[in-house]
Amino acid sequence: MVTGDWIDVGALVEIPLRGARTIKAANGEEIAIFRTAGNKLYALANRCPHKQGHLSQGIVHGEAVTCPLHNWRISLVTGEALGDDEGCVPTIPARVDAGRILVSRMAMMATLAA
Amino acid sequence: MLAPSSRERLVVIGNGMAGCRAVEEILARDADRYAVTIFGAEPYVNYNRIMLSPVLAGEKSFDDIVINTAEWYADNGIELVAGDPVIAVDRAERTVTSQSGRTVDYDRLLIATGSDPFIIPVPGKDLPGVISFRDMKDVDTMLAAAGQGGDAVVIGGGLLGLEAAHGLSLRGMKVTVIHLMPTLMERQLDEAAGWLLKTELESRGQTILTGADTAEIFGDGKVEGVRLKDGTEIPASLVVMAVGIRPSTALARKAGLAVGRGIQVDDHMVTSDPAVLAVGECVEHDGNVYGLVAPLWEMCRALADGLVAEPTGYRGSVTSTKLKVSGIDVFSAGDFSGGEGAEDIVLRDASRGVYKRVVLREDKVVGAVLYGDTADGGWYFDLLRKNEDVSEIRDVLIFGQAFAQGGGRADPKAAVAALSDDAEICGCNGVSKGQVVASIQGGACSLDAVRATCKASASCGSCTGLVETILALTLGDDVESGPRTICKCSSFTHDDVRREIVAQHMRSIPEVMQKLHWTTPDGCSSCRPALNYYLLCALPGDYVDDQQSRFVNERLHANIQKDGTYSVVPRMWGGLTNPRELRAIADVVEKYNAPMVKVTGGQRLDIFGIRKDDLPAVWADLNAAGMVSGHAYGKALRTVKTCVGSEWCRFGTQDSTGLGVRTEKMTWGSWMPHKFKIAVSGCPRNCAEATIKDFGIVCVDSGYELHVGGNGGIKVRATDFLCKVSTEQQALDYCGAFIQLYREEAWYLERTAPWIERVGIEHIRRRIVDDEVGREALTSRFLYSQSFSQEDPWAERAAGKDREQHAHLGEFRPLEILAAE
């Protein structure tokens, strides 16, 4: 279902608390959608700015995720690497409405095409 | 130096915190001045009385709270007469006489008899089962009563009473607290904080009766209950009276010393007889008596200064209070009764259960009550004692030190650096910042060393973070990486956390974070996997594993590779395989287009390049050929490497292959602090390389040599020889015991090699080789835990468990969506 720019990609309960799920595009690129302990939702490109690790497989803590490959910590809010590391992943506007996950279509297209 | 026989004789009456502290202070100034004799009524060495509550609550053992061990007395030439109270002082003859009839001469006498619990004069107060809460004997009585279960009544809702009630409640008794006044801890807390405290305790299952006046304690031959003046009867098999304490002055009074509410002393702790001093809770100074620990440290300093150094003088103490009930943070200091000229600043945060109140008079802090968030208690107390003008920070005072001094962004290091030298760091042992710094400058370069030299952080541990900051500030980069905190989310070390999980019977990660004051809402990627493991180890079969606190490899039961695909390693018991397994592996490789298969160093096959969505299907195929997970991805038992042994090899002495298979069958599936590798070699030629494994068995003609703590890796370490055993069964039992010891004692992500270098191979030998009963207990705990862990995780996933972990939430096809518009 599409409402304006928002696409419904699934139900919130399908993502575990402090966990993530992925949306796959035809070209193989992925978007990771994170759900924090505080029930906030964030969508980021599923590749660490360091060595393209799958952020969706990292441990989610607070408003950040730790990349499974080399423990870079990435802010879910800004997509920027935290601490001493430098780098940034694209973020995509996402929100929850009536238990459904809505993601910005334009931003997702832009990210996947990049 | 004076020979001991020609020294002045100092006799100390009282082997408690005050008496021994005074002696320590004297020795620190002049170790050779006195020949010291200490009389104690209790049959123990000096212990930390304020830590009796944690002992009752099961968080500490008696050994943990000993301040001065028998060695301390011996090393300092102090004669300790324990379990034999002094009953008479002859000031004319300068002698004391003990209950057993022993008479000792003195040149100087120090009375440190402390206080006696106040017993309210109601009928039944002498019945068996009615006790106070003052010494180790009372704790033993309470523990024995709690062992029977049933009801307990605590009379007195002050600090001591509530700590007793908390301990008994944790020990399984149904506890009722009877308090005469309308709110709890009314001497330390205002009404609002008292109410919050009462609500919290009630939610923990205690019954709190305020405004309740005890009429009598009844029972036939032993206590059966308490009757209130309004007629209410409360059943009880144990009654703890904790209504207050009185200075213990009977002996001083009998000796003719000046006694008011306590033994009267001057600023140098000298009584009305210049040869007799007194210190601690038994004294009255300037009209005040104290029932808390902090004044004692200042008194002992003044006493020692007056006796053997430059007299400095004691000027009285302002006191603060903390309640030692885990998970409830209460702090109070100074005067908060209000009145004319007093201004209140109050902050309430109902959802966090926080209440803070600071009382000002003429722009100076005169009192503070904190409930729920007591982090700034020490700061307010410091402002109060220093009588500092706070008008410039008045607007932000209530938000705490970090905010008031750092413009909202806190630098905890700067805050500690700003503390003055006389700021108290360790409340349990009365250690100031200056003393911690002195101890560090004297060579104590690690937390343990500081604990050992000046005792800061050696009791309750709540100041550990402060001490570490002072270490870092004082030493810069020279600080030794001794026991580190588990991560930046906590001020507790791995050992602290493990101990508290067991002692407080914690059952979940959020509970640990709450009770141990985690500074982040849900931890980080360092502490969460560690806590998950510690709970799993402490509660075999009971703990529900938190998948979101596992590293990706353990969550997906495969090894993530740099391109985001996974590698899959099925178990090959002892490195053995057969045509059926090999065929299944070959089929999987072809079916899923795995680009590479590799023989691993652990004698098995690793299939590379499997996509996460294909993993369950791959596992189903491998399961069908009888193979299970090799846990090549886990902090767990990896492989048991073997050589061919006596079955084929002309040098083999024993069946090393068979023993390897049996070892792997026993140990597979167990989660550990880090990966764990085993090898069994059939002769000392050691083809299985057993001496660089976590546990290695080298077979010899007469039995089995057991080796521990080896690894390859960045820094190669050969094993330490543990012992030799004569049967296979013994080798298996010792292996199980060693693994369990490692599981229970090592820090998360610590391999056996650094663990053994840290604790010493002697420690391992004592626990595994010398202590037969302990070893058997370890083995059986391991086997018990294994009874829950030998489920193949691949089979569960292949059957559909956690399916969402392997599937995308959805696919994005922009053109179709565009078309739908």
Coordinates of N, CA and C in Angstrom, one line a residue, chain B residues 352-493:
Chain B
R352 N 10.3 8.1 37.0 CA 11.6 7.5 37.4 C 11.6 7.2 38.8
G353 N 10.6 7.6 39.6 CA 10.6 7.4 41.0 C 11.7 8.2 41.7
V354 N 12.0 9.5 41.2 CA 13.0 10.3 41.8 C 12.4 11.4 42.6
Y355 N 13.0 11.7 43.7 CA 12.6 12.8 44.5 C 13.9 13.4 45.1
K356 N 14.2 14.7 44.8 CA 15.4 15.3 45.3 C 15.0 16.6 46.0
R357 N 15.5 16.8 47.2 CA 15.2 18.1 47.9 C 16.5 18.6 48.5
V358 N 16.8 19.8 48.2 CA 18.0 20.5 48.8 C 17.5 21.7 49.6
V359 N 18.0 21.8 50.9 CA 17.5 22.9 51.7 C 18.7 23.9 51.9
L360 N 18.3 25.1 51.6 CA 19.3 26.2 51.7 C 19.0 27.1 52.8
R361 N 20.0 27.7 53.4 CA 19.8 28.8 54.3 C 20.9 29.8 54.0
E362 N 20.5 31.0 53.8 CA 21.4 32.1 53.4 C 22.4 31.6 52.3
D363 N 21.8 31.1 51.3 CA 22.6 30.7 50.1 C 23.6 29.6 50.4
K364 N 23.4 28.9 51.5 CA 24.3 27.7 51.7 C 23.5 26.5 51.9
V365 N 24.0 25.3 51.5 CA 23.3 24.1 51.6 C 23.4 23.6 53.1
V366 N 22.2 23.4 53.7 CA 22.2 22.9 55.0 C 21.6 21.5 55.1
G367 N 21.0 21.0 54.1 CA 20.4 19.7 54.2 C 20.1 19.2 52.8
A368 N 20.0 17.8 52.6 CA 19.6 17.3 51.3 C 19.0 15.9 51.6
V369 N 17.9 15.7 50.8 CA 17.3 14.3 50.9 C 17.2 13.9 49.4
L370 N 17.7 12.7 49.1 CA 17.6 12.3 47.7 C 17.0 10.9 47.8
Y371 N 16.1 10.6 46.9 CA 15.5 9.3 46.7 C 15.5 8.9 45.3
G372 N 15.9 7.7 45.0 CA 15.9 7.2 43.6 C 17.1 7.6 42.8
D373 N 17.7 8.7 43.0 CA 18.9 9.1 42.2 C 19.8 9.8 43.2
T374 N 20.8 9.1 43.7 CA 21.6 9.6 44.8 C 23.0 9.9 44.3
A375 N 23.2 10.0 43.0 CA 24.5 10.1 42.5 C 25.2 11.4 43.0
D376 N 24.4 12.5 43.2 CA 25.0 13.7 43.6 C 25.0 13.9 45.2
G377 N 24.7 12.9 45.9 CA 24.7 13.0 47.4 C 26.0 13.5 47.9
G378 N 27.1 12.9 47.4 CA 28.4 13.3 47.8 C 28.7 14.7 47.6
W379 N 28.3 15.2 46.4 CA 28.5 16.6 46.1 C 27.8 17.6 47.0
Y380 N 26.5 17.3 47.2 CA 25.7 18.2 48.1 C 26.3 18.1 49.5
F381 N 26.8 16.9 49.9 CA 27.3 16.8 51.2 C 28.6 17.6 51.4
D382 N 29.4 17.6 50.3 CA 30.6 18.4 50.2 C 30.4 19.9 50.4
L383 N 29.4 20.3 49.6 CA 29.0 21.8 49.6 C 28.5 22.1 51.1
L384 N 27.8 21.2 51.7 CA 27.3 21.4 53.0 C 28.4 21.5 54.0
R385 N 29.3 20.6 54.0 CA 30.4 20.6 55.0 C 31.4 21.8 54.8
K386 N 31.5 22.2 53.5 CA 32.4 23.3 53.3 C 31.7 24.6 53.5
N387 N 30.4 24.6 53.7 CA 29.6 25.8 53.9 C 29.8 26.8 52.8
E388 N 29.7 26.2 51.6 CA 30.0 27.0 50.4 C 28.8 27.9 49.9
D389 N 29.1 29.0 49.4 CA 28.0 29.9 48.9 C 27.6 29.4 47.5
V390 N 26.3 29.0 47.4 CA 25.9 28.4 46.1 C 25.0 29.4 45.3
S391 N 25.0 30.7 45.7 CA 24.0 31.6 45.0 C 24.2 31.6 43.5
E392 N 25.5 31.4 43.0 CA 25.7 31.5 41.6 C 25.2 30.3 40.8
I393 N 25.1 29.2 41.5 CA 24.5 28.0 40.8 C 23.2 27.6 41.3
R394 N 22.5 28.4 42.1 CA 21.3 28.1 42.7 C 20.2 27.5 41.7
D395 N 20.2 28.2 40.5 CA 19.1 27.8 39.6 C 19.3 26.4 39.1
V396 N 20.5 25.9 39.0 CA 20.7 24.6 38.5 C 21.2 23.5 39.5
L397 N 21.3 24.0 40.7 CA 21.8 23.2 41.8 C 21.1 21.8 41.9
I398 N 19.8 21.8 41.7 CA 19.0 20.6 41.9 C 19.3 19.6 40.8
F399 N 19.8 20.0 39.7 CA 20.1 19.1 38.6 C 21.4 18.3 38.8
G400 N 22.1 18.7 39.8 CA 23.3 17.9 40.1 C 24.6 18.6 39.7
Q401 N 25.7 17.9 40.1 CA 27.0 18.5 39.9 C 27.4 18.7 38.4
A402 N 27.1 17.6 37.6 CA 27.5 17.6 36.2 C 26.9 18.8 35.5
F403 N 25.6 19.0 35.8 CA 24.9 20.1 35.1 C 25.3 21.4 35.6
A404 N 25.4 21.5 37.0 CA 25.7 22.8 37.6 C 27.1 23.3 37.2
Q405 N 28.0 22.4 37.1 CA 29.4 22.8 36.8 C 29.8 22.6 35.4
G406 N 29.1 21.9 34.6 CA 29.6 21.6 33.3 C 28.7 22.1 32.2
G407 N 27.7 23.0 32.5 CA 26.9 23.5 31.5 C 26.1 22.4 30.8
G408 N 25.8 21.3 31.5 CA 25.0 20.3 30.9 C 25.7 19.1 30.4
R409 N 27.0 19.3 30.0 CA 27.7 18.2 29.4 C 28.8 17.8 30.5
A410 N 28.6 16.6 31.0 CA 29.4 16.3 32.1 C 30.8 15.7 31.7
D411 N 31.8 16.1 32.4 CA 33.1 15.3 32.3 C 33.4 14.8 33.7
P412 N 33.0 13.5 33.9 CA 33.2 12.9 35.2 C 34.6 13.0 35.8
K413 N 35.6 13.0 34.8 CA 37.0 13.1 35.3 C 37.2 14.5 35.9
A414 N 36.7 15.5 35.2 CA 36.9 16.9 35.8 C 36.2 17.0 37.1
A415 N 35.1 16.4 37.3 CA 34.4 16.5 38.6 C 35.2 15.9 39.7
V416 N 35.8 14.7 39.4 CA 36.7 14.1 40.4 C 37.9 14.9 40.6
A417 N 38.5 15.4 39.5 CA 39.7 16.2 39.7 C 39.4 17.4 40.6
A418 N 38.2 18.0 40.5 CA 37.8 19.2 41.2 C 37.6 18.9 42.7
L419 N 37.5 17.6 43.1 CA 37.3 17.3 44.5 C 38.5 17.7 45.3
S420 N 38.3 18.2 46.5 CA 39.4 18.6 47.4 C 40.0 17.3 48.0
D421 N 41.2 17.4 48.5 CA 41.9 16.3 49.1 C 41.2 15.6 50.3
D422 N 40.4 16.4 51.0 CA 39.8 15.8 52.2 C 38.4 15.3 51.8
A423 N 38.0 15.4 50.5 CA 36.7 14.8 50.2 C 36.7 13.3 50.4
E424 N 35.6 12.8 51.0 CA 35.6 11.4 51.3 C 35.2 10.6 50.0
I425 N 36.0 9.6 49.7 CA 35.8 8.7 48.6 C 35.1 7.5 49.0
C426 N 35.6 6.8 50.0 CA 35.1 5.5 50.4 C 34.4 5.7 51.8
G427 N 33.1 5.7 51.8 CA 32.3 5.9 53.1 C 32.5 4.7 54.0
C428 N 32.6 3.5 53.4 CA 32.7 2.3 54.3 C 33.9 2.3 55.1
N429 N 35.0 2.8 54.6 CA 36.3 2.7 55.3 C 36.9 4.1 55.6
G430 N 36.1 5.1 55.3 CA 36.6 6.5 55.7 C 37.9 6.9 55.0
V431 N 37.9 6.7 53.7 CA 39.2 7.1 53.0 C 38.9 8.3 52.2
S432 N 39.8 9.3 52.3 CA 39.7 10.6 51.6 C 40.4 10.5 50.3
K433 N 40.1 11.4 49.4 CA 40.7 11.5 48.1 C 42.3 11.6 48.3
G434 N 42.7 12.4 49.2 CA 44.1 12.6 49.5 C 44.8 11.3 49.8
Q435 N 44.1 10.4 50.6 CA 44.7 9.2 51.0 C 44.8 8.2 49.8
V436 N 43.8 8.2 48.9 CA 43.8 7.4 47.7 C 45.0 7.8 46.9
V437 N 45.1 9.1 46.7 CA 46.2 9.7 45.9 C 47.6 9.3 46.5
A438 N 47.7 9.4 47.8 CA 48.9 9.1 48.5 C 49.3 7.6 48.2
S439 N 48.2 6.8 48.3 CA 48.5 5.3 48.2 C 48.9 5.0 46.7
I440 N 48.3 5.7 45.7 CA 48.7 5.5 44.3 C 50.2 6.0 44.1
Q441 N 50.5 7.2 44.7 CA 51.8 7.7 44.5 C 52.8 6.8 45.3
G442 N 52.4 6.1 46.3 CA 53.2 5.2 47.0 C 53.4 3.9 46.2
G443 N 52.9 3.8 45.0 CA 53.2 2.6 44.2 C 52.0 1.7 43.9
A444 N 50.8 2.0 44.4 CA 49.6 1.2 44.1 C 49.0 1.6 42.8
C445 N 49.3 0.8 41.7 CA 49.0 1.3 40.4 C 47.8 0.5 39.8
S446 N 47.1 -0.2 40.6 CA 45.9 -0.9 40.1 C 44.8 -0.8 41.2
L447 N 43.6 -1.1 40.8 CA 42.5 -1.0 41.8 C 42.7 -1.9 42.9
D448 N 43.2 -3.2 42.6 CA 43.5 -4.1 43.7 C 44.5 -3.6 44.7
A449 N 45.5 -2.9 44.1 CA 46.6 -2.4 45.0 C 46.1 -1.3 45.9
V450 N 45.2 -0.5 45.3 CA 44.6 0.6 46.1 C 43.8 0.0 47.2
R451 N 43.0 -1.0 46.9 CA 42.1 -1.7 47.9 C 43.0 -2.2 49.0
A452 N 44.1 -2.8 48.6 CA 45.0 -3.5 49.6 C 45.7 -2.5 50.5
T453 N 46.1 -1.3 49.9 CA 46.9 -0.4 50.7 C 46.1 0.6 51.5
C454 N 45.0 1.1 50.9 CA 44.3 2.1 51.8 C 42.8 1.7 52.0
K455 N 42.4 0.6 51.5 CA 41.0 0.0 51.7 C 39.9 0.7 51.0
A456 N 40.2 1.8 50.2 CA 39.2 2.4 49.4 C 38.6 1.4 48.5
S457 N 37.3 1.4 48.4 CA 36.5 0.5 47.5 C 36.6 -1.0 47.9
A458 N 37.2 -1.3 49.1 CA 37.3 -2.7 49.4 C 36.1 -3.3 50.1
S459 N 35.1 -2.5 50.4 CA 33.9 -3.1 51.1 C 32.7 -3.2 50.2
C460 N 31.9 -2.1 50.1 CA 30.7 -2.3 49.3 C 30.9 -2.1 47.8
G461 N 32.0 -1.5 47.4 CA 32.4 -1.3 46.0 C 31.7 -0.2 45.3
S462 N 30.8 0.6 46.0 CA 30.1 1.6 45.3 C 31.0 2.8 44.8
C463 N 32.2 2.9 45.4 CA 33.1 4.0 45.0 C 34.2 3.5 44.0
T464 N 34.0 2.3 43.5 CA 35.0 1.7 42.6 C 35.3 2.6 41.4
G465 N 34.2 3.2 40.8 CA 34.4 4.1 39.7 C 35.2 5.3 40.0
L466 N 34.9 5.9 41.2 CA 35.7 7.1 41.7 C 37.1 6.7 41.8
V467 N 37.4 5.6 42.4 CA 38.8 5.2 42.7 C 39.5 5.0 41.3
E468 N 38.8 4.4 40.4 CA 39.5 4.2 39.1 C 39.8 5.5 38.4
T469 N 38.8 6.5 38.6 CA 39.1 7.8 38.0 C 40.3 8.5 38.6
I470 N 40.4 8.3 39.9 CA 41.6 8.9 40.6 C 42.8 8.2 40.1
L471 N 42.8 6.9 39.9 CA 43.9 6.2 39.4 C 44.3 6.8 38.0
A472 N 43.3 7.0 37.2 CA 43.6 7.5 35.8 C 44.2 8.9 35.9
L473 N 43.6 9.7 36.8 CA 44.0 11.1 37.0 C 45.5 11.2 37.5
T474 N 45.8 10.3 38.4 CA 47.1 10.4 39.1 C 48.2 9.8 38.3
L475 N 47.8 8.7 37.5 CA 48.9 8.0 36.8 C 48.9 8.3 35.3
G476 N 47.9 8.9 34.8 CA 47.9 9.1 33.4 C 47.8 7.8 32.7
D477 N 48.7 7.5 31.8 CA 48.6 6.2 31.1 C 49.3 5.0 31.8
D478 N 49.8 5.3 33.0 CA 50.5 4.2 33.7 C 49.6 3.3 34.5
V479 N 48.3 3.6 34.4 CA 47.4 2.8 35.2 C 47.3 1.3 34.7
E480 N 47.4 0.4 35.6 CA 47.5 -1.0 35.2 C 46.1 -1.5 34.8
S481 N 46.0 -2.3 33.8 CA 44.7 -2.8 33.4 C 44.3 -4.0 34.3
G482 N 44.2 -3.7 35.5 CA 43.8 -4.8 36.5 C 42.3 -5.1 36.3
P483 N 41.5 -5.3 37.3 CA 40.1 -5.6 37.1 C 39.5 -4.4 36.5
R484 N 39.1 -4.5 35.3 CA 38.4 -3.3 34.6 C 36.9 -3.4 34.8
T485 N 36.3 -2.3 34.7 CA 34.8 -2.4 34.7 C 34.4 -3.2 33.5
I486 N 33.2 -3.7 33.6 CA 32.7 -4.6 32.5 C 32.7 -3.9 31.2
C487 N 32.3 -2.6 31.2 CA 32.3 -1.7 30.1 C 32.0 -0.3 30.5
K488 N 31.8 0.6 29.6 CA 31.6 2.0 30.1 C 30.2 2.2 30.6
C489 N 29.3 1.2 30.5 CA 27.9 1.3 31.0 C 27.9 1.1 32.5
S490 N 29.0 0.6 33.1 CA 28.9 0.2 34.5 C 30.2 0.5 35.2
S491 N 30.1 0.7 36.6 CA 31.3 0.9 37.4 C 31.7 -0.5 38.0
F492 N 31.0 -1.5 37.7 CA 31.3 -2.8 38.3 C 32.3 -3.6 37.4
T493 N 33.1 -4.4 38.0 CA 34.0 -5.3 37.3 C 33.2 -6.6 36.9

